[in-house]
């Protein structure tokens, strides 16, 4: 249990973060043994209107979309419809005959094809946006094209995006090293290729509806727009101002369905909706008495790991000290090396605008935090709150 003193410390920690302009507003939920142990909220979903953040506030998940995508892939695996060892090119033709860009600027063929498992582990040699290498520059062009056309007559679809990513040069040989990348977006197209449905339709039918997640989708309809939290960024003076961009080709206003349903960053949700997903994983694939995924499937999904040589790619990520990675999530293997207290086997992920998720099976504990501040990831306030929680468990 968390004492009243502990709850007050958590609330004051969030209040201080809002007061110090670390973020505009934030809500927090802690679940223990499937029951809500603590919920609190501080600050605003819209600073200009002084609108308070609430538990039904809708947020852009950004990369906290990735665990949902990984679960969708594993549903296909457990049904025998998808093989993690199969070549991505079998489903996404653009991945055929890939080339790797070497340090001298020349290109060489891949030593082996990229596999579905490579996409799940971020070891496919793919990258995200940047300008340091040909791989990053060409990938950036793909996302820029999606952003330029998302409101037009011919928007780029999820499958079209994946084929274009497949034709970009790779930074590393498949399987060589962990590199945070667009692989989860490609997995959305993999789901489409296997099921014949749009990625969004599959998620709604197989996860969101049975998990009672009515506010989770790739856009926010007009009747819910007033609940969508404004995204903020720091200006040069450290003042929080509204963010107007479309990072990773994600619509900022979320006002219409995007033809590109990003498996890496595209979902919106609420803290209660995501709690249902997190609890299903914690309960081994069961939600309110109904089994959605096999127990062994969830175990496989949530205990992934990298080979030691692959994990070298994570060394520059301070927030991932003590963790390995697998199936689009971090997994805590060495709590003594981590930057905040935790327990072995903890898994989860976070988002670019500050949403955060962690399941700790050893403690039967779920931690969820939702906010909308760019360039956040695992923000300092997350570590401060974690330390309070784990010191009392």
PDB file of C-alpha atoms in Angstrom, residues 77-204:
ATOM      1  CA  UNK A  77       1.400 -15.045 -34.135  1.00  0.00           C
ATOM      2  CA  UNK A  78      -0.658 -17.060 -31.640  1.00  0.00           C
ATOM      3  CA  UNK A  79      -3.299 -17.706 -34.322  1.00  0.00           C
ATOM      4  CA  UNK A  80      -0.702 -19.148 -36.678  1.00  0.00           C
ATOM      5  CA  UNK A  81      -1.161 -16.347 -39.209  1.00  0.00           C
ATOM      6  CA  UNK A  82       2.268 -14.766 -38.805  1.00  0.00           C
ATOM      7  CA  UNK A  83       5.762 -16.143 -38.290  1.00  0.00           C
ATOM      8  CA  UNK A  84       8.245 -13.909 -36.491  1.00  0.00           C
ATOM      9  CA  UNK A  85      11.077 -15.463 -38.485  1.00  0.00           C
ATOM     10  CA  UNK A  86       9.568 -14.749 -41.880  1.00  0.00           C
ATOM     11  CA  UNK A  87      10.989 -12.095 -44.152  1.00  0.00           C
ATOM     12  CA  UNK A  88       9.267  -8.724 -44.084  1.00  0.00           C
ATOM     13  CA  UNK A  89       9.551  -8.698 -47.880  1.00  0.00           C
ATOM     14  CA  UNK A  90       7.096 -11.610 -48.098  1.00  0.00           C
ATOM     15  CA  UNK A  91       4.408  -9.226 -46.855  1.00  0.00           C
ATOM     16  CA  UNK A  92       5.812  -5.796 -47.768  1.00  0.00           C
ATOM     17  CA  UNK A  93       7.414  -6.012 -51.261  1.00  0.00           C
ATOM     18  CA  UNK A  94       9.341  -2.755 -50.775  1.00  0.00           C
ATOM     19  CA  UNK A  95      11.643  -4.632 -48.391  1.00  0.00           C
ATOM     20  CA  UNK A  96      13.028  -6.830 -51.167  1.00  0.00           C
ATOM     21  CA  UNK A  97      16.668  -6.334 -52.202  1.00  0.00           C
ATOM     22  CA  UNK A  98      17.525  -3.883 -49.436  1.00  0.00           C
ATOM     23  CA  UNK A  99      20.880  -2.126 -49.265  1.00  0.00           C
ATOM     24  CA  UNK A 100      22.973  -0.951 -46.320  1.00  0.00           C
ATOM     25  CA  UNK A 101      24.733   2.419 -46.395  1.00  0.00           C
ATOM     26  CA  UNK A 102      28.333   2.083 -45.228  1.00  0.00           C
ATOM     27  CA  UNK A 103      30.381   4.775 -43.500  1.00  0.00           C
ATOM     28  CA  UNK A 104      32.160   5.652 -46.768  1.00  0.00           C
ATOM     29  CA  UNK A 105      28.827   6.336 -48.500  1.00  0.00           C
ATOM     30  CA  UNK A 106      28.770   3.169 -50.575  1.00  0.00           C
ATOM     31  CA  UNK A 107      25.934   0.641 -50.501  1.00  0.00           C
ATOM     32  CA  UNK A 108      26.127  -3.122 -50.001  1.00  0.00           C
ATOM     33  CA  UNK A 109      23.403  -5.791 -50.111  1.00  0.00           C
ATOM     34  CA  UNK A 110      21.930  -6.995 -46.831  1.00  0.00           C
ATOM     35  CA  UNK A 111      23.585 -10.088 -45.381  1.00  0.00           C
ATOM     36  CA  UNK A 112      20.117 -11.531 -44.743  1.00  0.00           C
ATOM     37  CA  UNK A 113      16.545 -10.276 -45.163  1.00  0.00           C
ATOM     38  CA  UNK A 114      14.876  -8.298 -42.383  1.00  0.00           C
ATOM     39  CA  UNK A 115      12.427 -10.404 -40.370  1.00  0.00           C
ATOM     40  CA  UNK A 116       9.267  -9.605 -38.447  1.00  0.00           C
ATOM     41  CA  UNK A 117      11.254 -10.260 -35.260  1.00  0.00           C
ATOM     42  CA  UNK A 118      13.763  -7.600 -36.343  1.00  0.00           C
ATOM     43  CA  UNK A 119      10.912  -5.095 -36.543  1.00  0.00           C
ATOM     44  CA  UNK A 120       9.653  -6.100 -33.095  1.00  0.00           C
ATOM     45  CA  UNK A 121      13.141  -5.734 -31.581  1.00  0.00           C
ATOM     46  CA  UNK A 122      14.239  -2.583 -33.462  1.00  0.00           C
ATOM     47  CA  UNK A 123      17.105  -4.528 -35.024  1.00  0.00           C
ATOM     48  CA  UNK A 124      16.023  -4.277 -38.681  1.00  0.00           C
ATOM     49  CA  UNK A 125      18.630  -1.615 -39.552  1.00  0.00           C
ATOM     50  CA  UNK A 126      15.884   0.979 -40.011  1.00  0.00           C
ATOM     51  CA  UNK A 127      16.079   4.507 -38.570  1.00  0.00           C
ATOM     52  CA  UNK A 128      13.879   7.453 -37.666  1.00  0.00           C
ATOM     53  CA  UNK A 129      14.259  11.023 -38.926  1.00  0.00           C
ATOM     54  CA  UNK A 130      17.644  12.747 -39.177  1.00  0.00           C
ATOM     55  CA  UNK A 131      20.278  13.978 -41.597  1.00  0.00           C
ATOM     56  CA  UNK A 132      23.489  12.225 -40.562  1.00  0.00           C
ATOM     57  CA  UNK A 133      23.268   9.325 -43.011  1.00  0.00           C
ATOM     58  CA  UNK A 134      21.559   8.462 -46.269  1.00  0.00           C
ATOM     59  CA  UNK A 135      19.275   6.133 -44.310  1.00  0.00           C
ATOM     60  CA  UNK A 136      18.041   8.989 -42.107  1.00  0.00           C
ATOM     61  CA  UNK A 137      17.732  11.480 -44.948  1.00  0.00           C
ATOM     62  CA  UNK A 138      15.656   9.143 -47.102  1.00  0.00           C
ATOM     63  CA  UNK A 139      13.486   8.131 -44.136  1.00  0.00           C
ATOM     64  CA  UNK A 140      12.874  11.800 -43.355  1.00  0.00           C
ATOM     65  CA  UNK A 141      11.630  12.331 -46.916  1.00  0.00           C
ATOM     66  CA  UNK A 142       9.053   9.569 -46.447  1.00  0.00           C
ATOM     67  CA  UNK A 143       7.625  11.145 -43.287  1.00  0.00           C
ATOM     68  CA  UNK A 144       7.681  14.614 -44.823  1.00  0.00           C
ATOM     69  CA  UNK A 145       5.705  13.363 -47.827  1.00  0.00           C
ATOM     70  CA  UNK A 146       3.106  11.811 -45.510  1.00  0.00           C
ATOM     71  CA  UNK A 147       2.784  15.068 -43.557  1.00  0.00           C
ATOM     72  CA  UNK A 148       2.468  17.166 -46.721  1.00  0.00           C
ATOM     73  CA  UNK A 149      -0.365  15.029 -48.098  1.00  0.00           C
ATOM     74  CA  UNK A 150      -2.289  13.941 -44.997  1.00  0.00           C
ATOM     75  CA  UNK A 151      -5.117  16.438 -45.553  1.00  0.00           C
ATOM     76  CA  UNK A 152      -5.078  16.161 -49.344  1.00  0.00           C
ATOM     77  CA  UNK A 153      -6.911  14.047 -51.892  1.00  0.00           C
ATOM     78  CA  UNK A 154      -4.213  11.364 -52.056  1.00  0.00           C
ATOM     79  CA  UNK A 155      -2.841  10.790 -48.548  1.00  0.00           C
ATOM     80  CA  UNK A 156      -0.160   8.156 -48.044  1.00  0.00           C
ATOM     81  CA  UNK A 157      -1.583   4.977 -46.516  1.00  0.00           C
ATOM     82  CA  UNK A 158      -0.023   2.742 -43.878  1.00  0.00           C
ATOM     83  CA  UNK A 159       0.970   0.115 -46.432  1.00  0.00           C
ATOM     84  CA  UNK A 160       2.297   2.676 -48.913  1.00  0.00           C
ATOM     85  CA  UNK A 161       4.414   4.173 -46.148  1.00  0.00           C
ATOM     86  CA  UNK A 162       5.875   0.762 -45.249  1.00  0.00           C
ATOM     87  CA  UNK A 163       6.831   0.003 -48.843  1.00  0.00           C
ATOM     88  CA  UNK A 164       8.560   3.375 -49.144  1.00  0.00           C
ATOM     89  CA  UNK A 165      10.442   2.807 -45.896  1.00  0.00           C
ATOM     90  CA  UNK A 166      11.553  -0.576 -47.232  1.00  0.00           C
ATOM     91  CA  UNK A 167      13.138   1.100 -50.238  1.00  0.00           C
ATOM     92  CA  UNK A 168      15.203   3.440 -48.035  1.00  0.00           C
ATOM     93  CA  UNK A 169      18.804   2.373 -47.369  1.00  0.00           C
ATOM     94  CA  UNK A 170      19.500   0.759 -44.004  1.00  0.00           C
ATOM     95  CA  UNK A 171      21.946   2.122 -41.455  1.00  0.00           C
ATOM     96  CA  UNK A 172      22.958  -1.327 -40.172  1.00  0.00           C
ATOM     97  CA  UNK A 173      22.739  -4.915 -41.309  1.00  0.00           C
ATOM     98  CA  UNK A 174      19.530  -6.630 -40.133  1.00  0.00           C
ATOM     99  CA  UNK A 175      20.038  -8.142 -36.699  1.00  0.00           C
ATOM    100  CA  UNK A 176      23.289  -6.283 -36.093  1.00  0.00           C
ATOM    101  CA  UNK A 177      22.329  -3.712 -33.478  1.00  0.00           C
ATOM    102  CA  UNK A 178      19.384  -2.017 -31.738  1.00  0.00           C
ATOM    103  CA  UNK A 179      18.382   1.260 -33.398  1.00  0.00           C
ATOM    104  CA  UNK A 180      15.201   3.106 -32.470  1.00  0.00           C
ATOM    105  CA  UNK A 181      13.316   3.369 -35.728  1.00  0.00           C
ATOM    106  CA  UNK A 182      10.214   3.255 -37.905  1.00  0.00           C
ATOM    107  CA  UNK A 183       9.851  -0.519 -37.498  1.00  0.00           C
ATOM    108  CA  UNK A 184       6.611  -0.266 -35.520  1.00  0.00           C
ATOM    109  CA  UNK A 185       5.026   1.746 -38.345  1.00  0.00           C
ATOM    110  CA  UNK A 186       5.955  -1.050 -40.745  1.00  0.00           C
ATOM    111  CA  UNK A 187       4.344  -3.573 -38.395  1.00  0.00           C
ATOM    112  CA  UNK A 188       1.025  -1.778 -38.834  1.00  0.00           C
ATOM    113  CA  UNK A 189       1.271  -2.584 -42.539  1.00  0.00           C
ATOM    114  CA  UNK A 190       2.253  -6.178 -41.716  1.00  0.00           C
ATOM    115  CA  UNK A 191      -1.015  -6.531 -39.799  1.00  0.00           C
ATOM    116  CA  UNK A 192      -2.875  -5.150 -42.814  1.00  0.00           C
ATOM    117  CA  UNK A 193      -1.151  -7.576 -45.188  1.00  0.00           C
ATOM    118  CA  UNK A 194      -2.013 -10.582 -43.013  1.00  0.00           C
ATOM    119  CA  UNK A 195      -5.610  -9.649 -42.151  1.00  0.00           C
ATOM    120  CA  UNK A 196      -6.800  -7.744 -45.220  1.00  0.00           C
ATOM    121  CA  UNK A 197      -8.138  -5.055 -42.867  1.00  0.00           C
ATOM    122  CA  UNK A 198      -6.862  -1.600 -42.103  1.00  0.00           C
ATOM    123  CA  UNK A 199      -4.635  -1.523 -39.051  1.00  0.00           C
ATOM    124  CA  UNK A 200      -7.129   0.650 -37.202  1.00  0.00           C
ATOM    125  CA  UNK A 201     -10.040  -1.687 -37.948  1.00  0.00           C
ATOM    126  CA  UNK A 202      -8.076  -4.673 -36.626  1.00  0.00           C
ATOM    127  CA  UNK A 203      -7.166  -2.845 -33.409  1.00  0.00           C
ATOM    128  CA  UNK A 204     -10.734  -1.762 -32.816  1.00  0.00           C
TER     129      UNK A 204
END
